[in-house]
XYZ file of C-alpha atoms in Angstrom:
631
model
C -0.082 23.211 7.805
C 3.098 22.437 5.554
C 1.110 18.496 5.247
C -2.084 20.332 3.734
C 0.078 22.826 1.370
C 1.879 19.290 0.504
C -1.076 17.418 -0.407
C -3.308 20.315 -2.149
C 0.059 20.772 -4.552
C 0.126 17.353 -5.109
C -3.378 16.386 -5.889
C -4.917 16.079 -9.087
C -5.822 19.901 -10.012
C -2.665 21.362 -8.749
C -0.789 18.724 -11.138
C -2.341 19.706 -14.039
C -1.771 23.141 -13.485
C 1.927 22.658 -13.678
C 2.037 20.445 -16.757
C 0.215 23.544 -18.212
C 3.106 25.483 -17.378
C 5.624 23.539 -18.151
C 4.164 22.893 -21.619
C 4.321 26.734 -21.934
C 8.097 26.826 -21.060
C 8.177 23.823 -23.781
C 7.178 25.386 -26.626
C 10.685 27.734 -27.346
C 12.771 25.254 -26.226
C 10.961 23.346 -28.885
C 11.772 26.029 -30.986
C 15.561 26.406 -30.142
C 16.755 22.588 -30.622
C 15.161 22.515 -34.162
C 17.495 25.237 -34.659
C 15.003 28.721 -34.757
C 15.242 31.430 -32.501
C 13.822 31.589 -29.116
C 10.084 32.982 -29.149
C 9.883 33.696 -25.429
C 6.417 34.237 -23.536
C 6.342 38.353 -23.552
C 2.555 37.958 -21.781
C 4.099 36.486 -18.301
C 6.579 38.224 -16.737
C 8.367 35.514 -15.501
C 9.401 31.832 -16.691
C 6.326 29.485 -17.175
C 8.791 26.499 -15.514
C 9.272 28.493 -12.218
C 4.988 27.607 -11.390
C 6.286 23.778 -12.277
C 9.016 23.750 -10.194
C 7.009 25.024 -6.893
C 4.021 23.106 -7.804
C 5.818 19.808 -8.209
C 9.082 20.834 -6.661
C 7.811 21.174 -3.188
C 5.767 18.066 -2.350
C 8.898 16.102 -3.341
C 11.076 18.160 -1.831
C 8.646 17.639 1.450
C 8.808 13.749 0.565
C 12.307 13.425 0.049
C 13.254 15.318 3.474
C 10.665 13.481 5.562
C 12.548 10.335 4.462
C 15.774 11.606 5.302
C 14.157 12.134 8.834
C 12.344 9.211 9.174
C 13.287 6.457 7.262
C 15.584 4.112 8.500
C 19.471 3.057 7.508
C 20.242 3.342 4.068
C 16.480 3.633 2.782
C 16.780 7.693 3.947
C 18.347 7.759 0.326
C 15.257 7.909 -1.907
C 14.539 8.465 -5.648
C 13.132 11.707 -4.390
C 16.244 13.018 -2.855
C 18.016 12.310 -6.252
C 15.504 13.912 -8.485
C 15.640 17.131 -6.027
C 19.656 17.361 -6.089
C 19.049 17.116 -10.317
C 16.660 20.053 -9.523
C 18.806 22.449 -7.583
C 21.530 21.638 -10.123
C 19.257 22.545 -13.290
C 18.013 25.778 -11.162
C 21.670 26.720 -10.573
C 23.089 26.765 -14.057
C 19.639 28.443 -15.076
C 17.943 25.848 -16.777
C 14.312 26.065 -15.151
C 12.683 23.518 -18.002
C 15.180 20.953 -17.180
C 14.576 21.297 -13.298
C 10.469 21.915 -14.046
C 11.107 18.295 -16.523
C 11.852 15.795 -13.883
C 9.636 17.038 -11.107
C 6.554 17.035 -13.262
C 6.997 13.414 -14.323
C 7.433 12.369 -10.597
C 4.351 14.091 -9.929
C 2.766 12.172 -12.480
C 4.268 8.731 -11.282
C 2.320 9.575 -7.676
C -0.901 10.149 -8.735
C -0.655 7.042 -10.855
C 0.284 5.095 -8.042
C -2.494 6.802 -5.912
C -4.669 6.142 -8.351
C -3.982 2.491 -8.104
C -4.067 1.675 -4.479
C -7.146 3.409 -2.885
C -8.807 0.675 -0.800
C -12.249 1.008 1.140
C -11.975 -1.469 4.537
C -15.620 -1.875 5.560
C -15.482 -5.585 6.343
C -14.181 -5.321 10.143
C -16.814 -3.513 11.103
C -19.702 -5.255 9.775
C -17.987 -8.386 11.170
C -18.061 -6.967 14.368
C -21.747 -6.146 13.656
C -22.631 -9.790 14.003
C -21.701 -9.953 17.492
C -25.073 -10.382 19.078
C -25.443 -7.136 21.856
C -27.807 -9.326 23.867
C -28.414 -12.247 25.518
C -30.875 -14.474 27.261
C -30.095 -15.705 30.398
C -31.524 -17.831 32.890
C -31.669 -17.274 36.762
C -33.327 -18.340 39.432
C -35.785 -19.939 36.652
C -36.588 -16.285 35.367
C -35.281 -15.498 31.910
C -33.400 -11.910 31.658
C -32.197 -10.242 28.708
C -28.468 -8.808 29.182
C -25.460 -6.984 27.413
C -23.344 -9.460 25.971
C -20.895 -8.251 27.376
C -21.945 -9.326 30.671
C -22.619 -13.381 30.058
C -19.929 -14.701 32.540
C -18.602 -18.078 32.023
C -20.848 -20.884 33.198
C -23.846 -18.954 32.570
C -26.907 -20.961 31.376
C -28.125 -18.999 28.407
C -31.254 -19.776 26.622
C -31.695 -19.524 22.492
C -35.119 -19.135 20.344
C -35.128 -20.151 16.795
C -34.010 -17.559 14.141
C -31.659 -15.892 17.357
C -28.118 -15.537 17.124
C -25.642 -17.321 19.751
C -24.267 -14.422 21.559
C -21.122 -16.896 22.810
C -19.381 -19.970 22.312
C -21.360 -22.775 24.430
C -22.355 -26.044 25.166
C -26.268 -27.330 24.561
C -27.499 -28.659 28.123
C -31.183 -29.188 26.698
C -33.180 -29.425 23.555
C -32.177 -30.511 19.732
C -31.684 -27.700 17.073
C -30.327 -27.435 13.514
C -27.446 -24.564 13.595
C -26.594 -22.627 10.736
C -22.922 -22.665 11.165
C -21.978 -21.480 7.569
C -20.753 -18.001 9.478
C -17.853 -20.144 11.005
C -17.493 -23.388 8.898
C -18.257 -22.233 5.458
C -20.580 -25.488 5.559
C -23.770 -25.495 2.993
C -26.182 -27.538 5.276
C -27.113 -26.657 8.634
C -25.970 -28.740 11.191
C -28.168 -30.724 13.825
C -27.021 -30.382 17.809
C -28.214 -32.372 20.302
C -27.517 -32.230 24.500
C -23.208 -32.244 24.515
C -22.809 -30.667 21.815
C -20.591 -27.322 21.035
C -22.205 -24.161 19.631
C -20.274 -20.762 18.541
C -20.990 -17.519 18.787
C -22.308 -15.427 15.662
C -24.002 -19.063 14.773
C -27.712 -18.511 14.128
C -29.770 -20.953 15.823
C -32.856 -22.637 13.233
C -35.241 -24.477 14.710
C -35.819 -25.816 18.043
C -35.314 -23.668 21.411
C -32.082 -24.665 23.396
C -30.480 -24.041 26.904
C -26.632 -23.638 26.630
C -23.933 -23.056 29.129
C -21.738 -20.638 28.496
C -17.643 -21.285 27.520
C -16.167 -18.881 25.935
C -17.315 -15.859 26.454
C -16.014 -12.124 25.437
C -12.616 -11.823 23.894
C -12.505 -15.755 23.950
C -15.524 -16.293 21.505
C -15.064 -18.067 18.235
C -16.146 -14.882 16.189
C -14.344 -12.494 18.482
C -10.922 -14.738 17.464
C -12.251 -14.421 13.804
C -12.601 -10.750 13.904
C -8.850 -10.161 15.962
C -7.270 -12.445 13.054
C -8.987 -10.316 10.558
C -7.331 -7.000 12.157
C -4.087 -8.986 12.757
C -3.527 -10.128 9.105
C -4.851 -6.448 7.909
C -1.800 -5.029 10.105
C 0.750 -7.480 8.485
C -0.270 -6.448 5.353
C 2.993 -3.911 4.187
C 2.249 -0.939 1.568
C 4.045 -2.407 -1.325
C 7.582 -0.277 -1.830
C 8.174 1.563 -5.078
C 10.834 -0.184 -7.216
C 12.633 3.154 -8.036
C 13.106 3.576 -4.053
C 14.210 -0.044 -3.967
C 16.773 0.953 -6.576
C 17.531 4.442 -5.010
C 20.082 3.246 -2.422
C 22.681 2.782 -5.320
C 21.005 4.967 -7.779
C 22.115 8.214 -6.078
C 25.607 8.343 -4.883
C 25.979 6.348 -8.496
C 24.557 9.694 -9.847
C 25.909 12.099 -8.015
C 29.944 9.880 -8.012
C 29.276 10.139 -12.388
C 28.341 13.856 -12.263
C 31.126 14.625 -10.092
C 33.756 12.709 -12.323
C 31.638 14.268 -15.365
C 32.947 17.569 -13.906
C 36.742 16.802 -12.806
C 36.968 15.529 -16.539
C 35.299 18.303 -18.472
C 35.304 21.160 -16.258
C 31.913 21.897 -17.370
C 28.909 22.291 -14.693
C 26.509 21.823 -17.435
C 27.883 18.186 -18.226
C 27.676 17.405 -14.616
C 24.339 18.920 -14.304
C 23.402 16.790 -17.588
C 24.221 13.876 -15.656
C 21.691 14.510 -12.934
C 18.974 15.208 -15.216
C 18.939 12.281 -17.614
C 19.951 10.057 -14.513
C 16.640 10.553 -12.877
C 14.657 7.213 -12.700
C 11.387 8.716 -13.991
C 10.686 6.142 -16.747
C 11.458 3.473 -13.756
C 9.161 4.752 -11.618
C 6.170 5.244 -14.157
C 6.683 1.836 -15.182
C 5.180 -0.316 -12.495
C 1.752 3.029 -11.941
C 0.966 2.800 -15.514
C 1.131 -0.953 -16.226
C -0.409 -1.363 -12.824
C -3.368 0.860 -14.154
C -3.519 -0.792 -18.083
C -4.300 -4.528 -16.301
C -6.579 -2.819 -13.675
C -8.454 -1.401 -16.689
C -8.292 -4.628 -18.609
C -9.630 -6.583 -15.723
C -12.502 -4.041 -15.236
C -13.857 -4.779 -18.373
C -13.990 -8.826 -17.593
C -15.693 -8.196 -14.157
C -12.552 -8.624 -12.284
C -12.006 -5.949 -9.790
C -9.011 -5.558 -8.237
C -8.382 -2.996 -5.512
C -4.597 -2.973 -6.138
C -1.727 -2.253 -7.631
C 0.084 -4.631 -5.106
C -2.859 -7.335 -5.169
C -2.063 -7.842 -8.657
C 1.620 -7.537 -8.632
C 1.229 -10.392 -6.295
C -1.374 -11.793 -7.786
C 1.620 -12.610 -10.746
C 4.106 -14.371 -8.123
C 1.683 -15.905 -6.637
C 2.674 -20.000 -6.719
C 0.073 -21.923 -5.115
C -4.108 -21.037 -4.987
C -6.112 -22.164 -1.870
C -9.643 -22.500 -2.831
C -12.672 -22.708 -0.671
C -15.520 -25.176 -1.714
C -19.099 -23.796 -1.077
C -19.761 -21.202 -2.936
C -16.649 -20.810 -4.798
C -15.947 -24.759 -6.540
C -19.832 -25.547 -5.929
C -23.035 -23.118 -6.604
C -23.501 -22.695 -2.934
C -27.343 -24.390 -2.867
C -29.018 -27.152 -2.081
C -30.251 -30.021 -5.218
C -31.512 -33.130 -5.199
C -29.133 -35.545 -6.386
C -30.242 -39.076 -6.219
C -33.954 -40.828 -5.594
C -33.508 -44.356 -5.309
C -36.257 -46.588 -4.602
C -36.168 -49.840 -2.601
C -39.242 -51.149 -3.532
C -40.000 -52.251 -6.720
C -43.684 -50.840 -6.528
C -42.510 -47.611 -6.234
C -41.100 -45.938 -8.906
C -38.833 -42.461 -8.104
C -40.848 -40.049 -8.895
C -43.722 -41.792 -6.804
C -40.977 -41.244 -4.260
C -40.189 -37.841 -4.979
C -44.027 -36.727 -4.832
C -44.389 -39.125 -1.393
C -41.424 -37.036 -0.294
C -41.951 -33.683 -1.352
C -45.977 -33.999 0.252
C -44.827 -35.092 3.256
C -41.699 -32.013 3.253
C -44.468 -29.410 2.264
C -44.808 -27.871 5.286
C -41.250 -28.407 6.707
C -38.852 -25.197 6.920
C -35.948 -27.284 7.090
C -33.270 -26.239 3.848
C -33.262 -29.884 3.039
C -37.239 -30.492 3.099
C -37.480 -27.342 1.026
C -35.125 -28.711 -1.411
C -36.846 -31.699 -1.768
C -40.023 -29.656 -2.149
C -38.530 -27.318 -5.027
C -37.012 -30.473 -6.778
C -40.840 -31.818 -7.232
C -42.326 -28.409 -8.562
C -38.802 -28.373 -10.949
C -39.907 -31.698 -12.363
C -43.822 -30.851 -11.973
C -44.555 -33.870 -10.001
C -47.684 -33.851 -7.675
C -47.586 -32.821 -4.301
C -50.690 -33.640 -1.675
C -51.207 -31.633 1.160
C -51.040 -33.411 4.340
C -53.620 -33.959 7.077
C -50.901 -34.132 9.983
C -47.253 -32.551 10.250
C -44.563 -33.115 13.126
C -40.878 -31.897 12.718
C -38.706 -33.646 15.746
C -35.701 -31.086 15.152
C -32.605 -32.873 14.257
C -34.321 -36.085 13.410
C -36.872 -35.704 10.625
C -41.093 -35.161 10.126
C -43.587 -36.965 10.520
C -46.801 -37.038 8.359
C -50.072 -38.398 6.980
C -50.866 -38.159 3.081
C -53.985 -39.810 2.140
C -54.599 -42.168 5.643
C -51.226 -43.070 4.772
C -48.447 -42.607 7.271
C -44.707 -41.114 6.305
C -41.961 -40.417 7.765
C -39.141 -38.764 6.158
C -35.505 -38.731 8.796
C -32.508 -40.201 9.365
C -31.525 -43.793 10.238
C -31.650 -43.603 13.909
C -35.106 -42.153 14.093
C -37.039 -44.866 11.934
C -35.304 -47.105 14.635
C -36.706 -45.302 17.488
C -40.097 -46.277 15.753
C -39.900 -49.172 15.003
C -39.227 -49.271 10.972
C -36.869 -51.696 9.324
C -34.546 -50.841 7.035
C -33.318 -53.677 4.800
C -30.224 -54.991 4.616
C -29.823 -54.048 0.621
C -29.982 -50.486 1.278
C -26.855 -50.335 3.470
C -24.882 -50.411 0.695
C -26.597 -47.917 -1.166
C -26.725 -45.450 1.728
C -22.746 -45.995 2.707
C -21.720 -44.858 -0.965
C -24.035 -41.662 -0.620
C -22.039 -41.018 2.518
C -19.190 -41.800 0.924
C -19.671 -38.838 -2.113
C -20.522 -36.551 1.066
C -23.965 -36.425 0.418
C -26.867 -35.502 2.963
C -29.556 -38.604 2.515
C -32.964 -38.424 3.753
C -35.069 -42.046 4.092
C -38.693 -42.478 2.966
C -40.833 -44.712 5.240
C -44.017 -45.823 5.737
C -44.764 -47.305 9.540
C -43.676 -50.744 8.168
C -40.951 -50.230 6.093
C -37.720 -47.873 4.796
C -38.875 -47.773 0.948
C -36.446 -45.382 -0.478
C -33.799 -42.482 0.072
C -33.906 -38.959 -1.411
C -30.217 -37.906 -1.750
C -29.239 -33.794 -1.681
C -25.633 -32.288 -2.500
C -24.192 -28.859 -3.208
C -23.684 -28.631 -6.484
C -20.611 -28.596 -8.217
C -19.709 -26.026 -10.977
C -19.780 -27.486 -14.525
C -16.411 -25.368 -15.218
C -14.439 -26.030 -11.984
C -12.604 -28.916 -13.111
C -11.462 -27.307 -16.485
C -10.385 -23.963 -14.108
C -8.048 -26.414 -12.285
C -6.670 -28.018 -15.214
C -5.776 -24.490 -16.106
C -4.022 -23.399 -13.250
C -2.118 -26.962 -13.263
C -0.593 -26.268 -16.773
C 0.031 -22.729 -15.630
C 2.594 -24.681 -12.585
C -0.032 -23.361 -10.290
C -0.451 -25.277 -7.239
C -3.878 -25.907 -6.265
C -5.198 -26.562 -2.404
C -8.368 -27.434 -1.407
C -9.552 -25.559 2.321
C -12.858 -26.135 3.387
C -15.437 -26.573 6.518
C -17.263 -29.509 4.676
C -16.869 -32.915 6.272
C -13.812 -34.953 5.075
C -16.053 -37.190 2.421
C -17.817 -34.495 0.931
C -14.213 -32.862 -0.026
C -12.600 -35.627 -0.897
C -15.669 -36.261 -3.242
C -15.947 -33.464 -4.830
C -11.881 -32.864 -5.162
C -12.347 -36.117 -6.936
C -14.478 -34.582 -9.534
C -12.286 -31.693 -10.461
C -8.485 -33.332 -9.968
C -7.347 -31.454 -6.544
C -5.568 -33.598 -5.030
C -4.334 -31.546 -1.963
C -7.282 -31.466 0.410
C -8.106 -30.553 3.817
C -11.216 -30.499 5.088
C -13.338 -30.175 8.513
C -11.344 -26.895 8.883
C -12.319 -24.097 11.686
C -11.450 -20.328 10.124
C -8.389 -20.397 12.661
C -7.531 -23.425 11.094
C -7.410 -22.167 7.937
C -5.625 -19.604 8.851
C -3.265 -21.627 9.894
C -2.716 -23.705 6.890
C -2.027 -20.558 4.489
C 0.534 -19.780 7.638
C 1.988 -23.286 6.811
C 2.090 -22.307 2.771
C 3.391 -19.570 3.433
C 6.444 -20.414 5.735
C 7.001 -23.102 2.537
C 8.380 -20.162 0.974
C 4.963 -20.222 -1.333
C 3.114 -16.810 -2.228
C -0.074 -18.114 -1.801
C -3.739 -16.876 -2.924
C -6.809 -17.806 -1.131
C -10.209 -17.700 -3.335
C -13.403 -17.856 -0.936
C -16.635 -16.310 -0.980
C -18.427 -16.616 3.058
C -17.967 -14.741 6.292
C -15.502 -17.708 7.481
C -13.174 -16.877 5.049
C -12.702 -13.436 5.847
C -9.598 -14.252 8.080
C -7.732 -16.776 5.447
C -8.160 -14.339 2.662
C -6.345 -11.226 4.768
C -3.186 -13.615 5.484
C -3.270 -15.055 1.997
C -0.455 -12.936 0.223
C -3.550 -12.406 -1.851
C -7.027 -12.982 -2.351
C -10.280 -13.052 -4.763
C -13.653 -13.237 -3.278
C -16.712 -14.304 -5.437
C -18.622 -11.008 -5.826
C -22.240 -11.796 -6.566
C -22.491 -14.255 -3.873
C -19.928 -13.730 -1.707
C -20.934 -11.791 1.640
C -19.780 -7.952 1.926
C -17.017 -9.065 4.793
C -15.341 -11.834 2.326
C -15.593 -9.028 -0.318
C -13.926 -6.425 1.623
C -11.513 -8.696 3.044
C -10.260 -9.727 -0.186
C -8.093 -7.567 -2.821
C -9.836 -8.605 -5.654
C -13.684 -9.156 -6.505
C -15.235 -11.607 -9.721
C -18.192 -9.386 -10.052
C -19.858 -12.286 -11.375
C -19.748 -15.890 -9.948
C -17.583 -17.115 -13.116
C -14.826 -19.195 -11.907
C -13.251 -19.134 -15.255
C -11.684 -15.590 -14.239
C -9.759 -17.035 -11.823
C -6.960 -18.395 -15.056
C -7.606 -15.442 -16.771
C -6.860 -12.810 -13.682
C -3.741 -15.253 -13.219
C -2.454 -15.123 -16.915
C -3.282 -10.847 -16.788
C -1.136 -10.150 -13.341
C 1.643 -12.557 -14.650
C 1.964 -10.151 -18.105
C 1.562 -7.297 -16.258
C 4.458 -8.405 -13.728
C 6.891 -9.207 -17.129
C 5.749 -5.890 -18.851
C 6.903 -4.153 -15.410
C 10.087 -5.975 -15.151
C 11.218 -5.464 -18.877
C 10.015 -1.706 -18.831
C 12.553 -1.385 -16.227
C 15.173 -2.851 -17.746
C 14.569 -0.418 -20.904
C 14.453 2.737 -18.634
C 17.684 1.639 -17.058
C 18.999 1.389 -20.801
C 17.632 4.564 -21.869
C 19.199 6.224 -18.870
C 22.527 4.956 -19.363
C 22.491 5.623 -23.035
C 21.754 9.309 -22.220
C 24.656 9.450 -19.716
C 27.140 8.232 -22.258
C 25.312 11.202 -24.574
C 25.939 13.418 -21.544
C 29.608 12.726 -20.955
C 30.003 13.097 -24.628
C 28.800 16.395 -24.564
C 26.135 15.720 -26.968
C 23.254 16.341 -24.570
C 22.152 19.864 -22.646
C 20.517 20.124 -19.532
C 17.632 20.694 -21.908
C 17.825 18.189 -24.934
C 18.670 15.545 -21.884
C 15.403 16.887 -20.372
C 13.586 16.068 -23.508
C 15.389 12.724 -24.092
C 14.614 11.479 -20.701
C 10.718 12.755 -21.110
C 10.443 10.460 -24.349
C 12.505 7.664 -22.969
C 9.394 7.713 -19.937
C 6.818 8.326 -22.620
C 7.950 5.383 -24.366
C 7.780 3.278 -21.233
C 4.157 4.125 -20.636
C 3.267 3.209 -24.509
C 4.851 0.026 -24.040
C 2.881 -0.902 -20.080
C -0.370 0.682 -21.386
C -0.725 -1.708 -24.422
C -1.502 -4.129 -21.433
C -5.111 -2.672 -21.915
C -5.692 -4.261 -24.629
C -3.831 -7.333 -24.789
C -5.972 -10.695 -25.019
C -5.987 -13.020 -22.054
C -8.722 -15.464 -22.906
């Protein structure tokens, strides 16, 4: 009961409410320091401040009492418990604006703070979603669908093209291509064979397969994934308010001058005077309002940030992991290279033998080929004869003339040479990480079709950025070790490591992290999901990313523009200055109104009003942030 009267007072409406009132209450105090008469409020028969005082008086009073309870050690002293001694003290000597001043602006602080830090965490559950509930197994030579939940160990399980793997698993017949992009981050499917290890929440492309079951239950790959995910949310503290930070010495400071204040004057008033303008309202608006300006400003680039701790950290943040696909490259599929072996043949003879024979594959990289040819409006002829051998390549007849477009090893298992000058050329592909596909007729290997993700045109200048900005940049990816090292290459990172499992990432940000480096992780897939909740921070790529990387992460580019990235990074580390020199100038202003106090030159009252335009002046000087250019 005393929770929900706590939080109706201090929600929005209620807040409002008692600025009203104290803005009454305001007005012939106004009056009285310009030196007129009083004009009190004849239509309420009581003082205006009183409403203030219970409205914003109790939930702070409620606050500053459950600390005393609950908190720990020395942090049961709170910048709550001092502002409600200063409001007792004002109430006792009779000044009700003074003691209706300090509580108000608190009030204020909170829902600025609230305002700043509302999170929605959707992205656990819809990685749980992707758990497959059932699964086919096979007994006794019968097939049986059953709860997932029930595959035990061993169990020979059997998967259909477009299924998901419902556990972790070793292929005991048939050849597939798995999209693995859930666990790895990788762009390309990946071909299995008999021997080979398959994961759970992998979808399964092509060809049917027989697994036997290794992990199963609580000891799946994606069940890991989604028990990292909780475990890094949990370690993930609400950030503390600096004024409470500061509270610990602010308050017997306070209530030691105020106490002295009295032995030397033998005026209440002075000591009360103490309390009032000693109250670290300006301190604690400081960090809520700049906090909100940048959140504001970043809204307007298509930078969201969930926050007010994600960008505080954002600021101190030392060192940026970045994943590649999707967030360094475009995330799809081009044709890179056509190279021809045979002189006869020009390449985009080779692209239309290619893309005729890939017309009626569903493989990514076939269909790649195929969209490269309409791109560049080179003809394609429909075949007579198609035959995809999953994980090798097709096979197919355009014009009585017989192609085959696959890898190395399966124009060996027919018979078709490959000459010695293409080695070369097919090693160096390899060697820039780059997924090669071999044109042949049934005599001879006349070309290759090379495909690669494709690398954004402004990732290198992003990094050259961040460098001069004494930003350490990492490199954290699935991809095989050559196609990271290439494209790192390209766009000057020269920390990489590649080949990486999402534990493993995990893992690595651990190993940042224990460097004594505040680290932020920038990703955009499912398999990222658990690096970017242990990062200190994180930024997932909005329009692409998928929901789970967005939710996981504390900050979203709405758009897929890497060039943010500087830009969010120059915007949290103003922000994190403004916040640190507003404090210092409320600390000033509150020390040059206690010198005013002990000098008798300050009321309850005028200290009241001093202290409200010392905070007022703080929140000019954060909310210029809005506006401020970053580019």
């Amino acid at each position: 009961m005393l929770k929900k009267l706590n939080d109706f007072l201090s929600g929005r409406t209620m807040t409002i409410v008692s600025g009203v009132f104290l803005l009454l209450d305001f007005i012939p105090h106004m009056t009285e320091v310009f030196g007129g008469s009083s004009l009190p409020l004849h239509f309420l028969p009581f003082d205006p401040a009183w409403v203030t005082i219970i409205i914003s008086g109790i939930p702070l009073l409620y606050l500053s009492i459950w600390r005393l309870i609950h908190n720990p050690g020395i942090s049961k002293i709170s910048s709550a418990l001092l502002i409600c001694i200063a409001m007792f003290a004002a109430i006792g000597i009779g000044d009700l604006f003074a003691a209706g001043e300090v509580v108000f602006i608190m009030a204020i602080g909170a829902l600025l703070e609230d305002a700043t830090t509302d999170r929605a965490k959707k992205g656990l559950r819809q990685l749980i979603s992707l758990t497959p509930a059932k699964g086919r197994r096979l007994k006794d030579g019968k097939e049986e669908m059953i709860p997932t939940e029930e595959i035990q160990q061993g169990d020979t399980l059997r998967i259909l093209p477009g299924e998901t793997i419902p556990v972790d698993g070793k292929i005991i017949n048939g050849e597939t291509s798995v999209d693995q992009s859930i666990m790895t981050g990788e762009s390309l499917p990946v071909d299995k064979s008999i021997g080979e290890d398959v994961f759970c929440g992998t979808i399964n492309h092509f060809g049917s397969i027989d697994i036997s079951a290794t992990k199963v239950g609580e000891d799946s790959s994606l069940q890991k994934m989604i028990r990292m995910v909780q475990e890094a949310e949990n370690k993930q503290a609400p950030m503390q308010r600096i004024a409470d930070k500061c509270a610990s010495w602010l308050t017997p400071v306070a209530l030691l001058i105020a106490i002295c204040a009295y032995i030397g004057t033998r005026n209440i008033v002075t000591a009360v005077t103490v309390l009032v303008v000693f109250c670290p309202c300006a301190l604690v608006l400081a960090t809520p309002t700049a906090i909100m300006a940048a959140i504001g400003q970043a809204t307007k680039h298509g930078v969201i940030i969930k926050s007010g701790e994600a960008l505080e950290k954002m600021g101190k943040a030392d060192t940026i992991a970045f994943d590649k696909t999707g967030t360094l490259t475009y995330g799809r599929l081009n044709v890179s290279d056509i190279i021809s072996f045979d002189k006869s043949i020009d390449e985009t003879d080779l692209l239309s033998l290619a893309a005729s024979a890939e017309a009626k594959s569903e493989h990514p990289l076939g269909k790649a080929i195929v969209d490269c040819a309409r791109t560049k409006s080179v003809p394609i002829t429909e075949s007579t004869a198609f035959k995809m051998t999953i994980g090798k390549g097709i096979y197919a007849k355009i014009k009585d003339r017989t192609l085959f477009c696959s890898n190395e090893k399966f124009l060996r298992e027919n018979g078709i040479l490959i000459d010695n000058g293409a080695q070369p050329v097919l090693e160096h592909l390899r060697a820039q990480g780059k997924a090669s596909i071999l044109i042949a007729d049934e005599k001879q290997c006349f070309g290759v079709i090379a495909l690669s993700d494709v690398l954004r045109t402004e990732a290198k200048d992003v990094i050259s950025r961040l460098n001069n900005m004494r930003t350490r940049t990492v490199l954290l990816t699935g991809d095989n070790k050559k196609a990271a090292d290439y494209f790192a290459e390209q766009i000057c990172i020269t920390e990489i490591l590649a080949e990486l499992l999402p534990e493993e990432k995990v893992q690595n940000i651990e190993a940042l992290q224990k460097d004594n480096h505040k680290v932020c992780m920038i990703g955009d897939g499912v398999n990222d999901a658990p690096a970017l909740k242990t990062a200190d921070v994180s930024v997932a790529m909005g329009s692409i990313g998928s929901d789970i990387a967005v939710d996981a992460a504390d900050i979203i580019l709405m758009s897929d523009n890497i060039t943010k990235i500087p830009y969010l990074k120059r915007l949290s580390n103003a922000t994190v200055r403004t916040i640190t020199a507003s404090i210092t100038l409320s600390m000033c202003i509150n020390f040059l109104a206690i010198a005013l106090s002990l000098m008798q030159v300050l009321t309850p009252t005028t200290g009241a009003l001093v202290h409200n335009a010392g905070s007022c002046f703080v929140v000019l000087i954060v909310a210029l942030l809005y506006d401020r250019k970053f580019e």
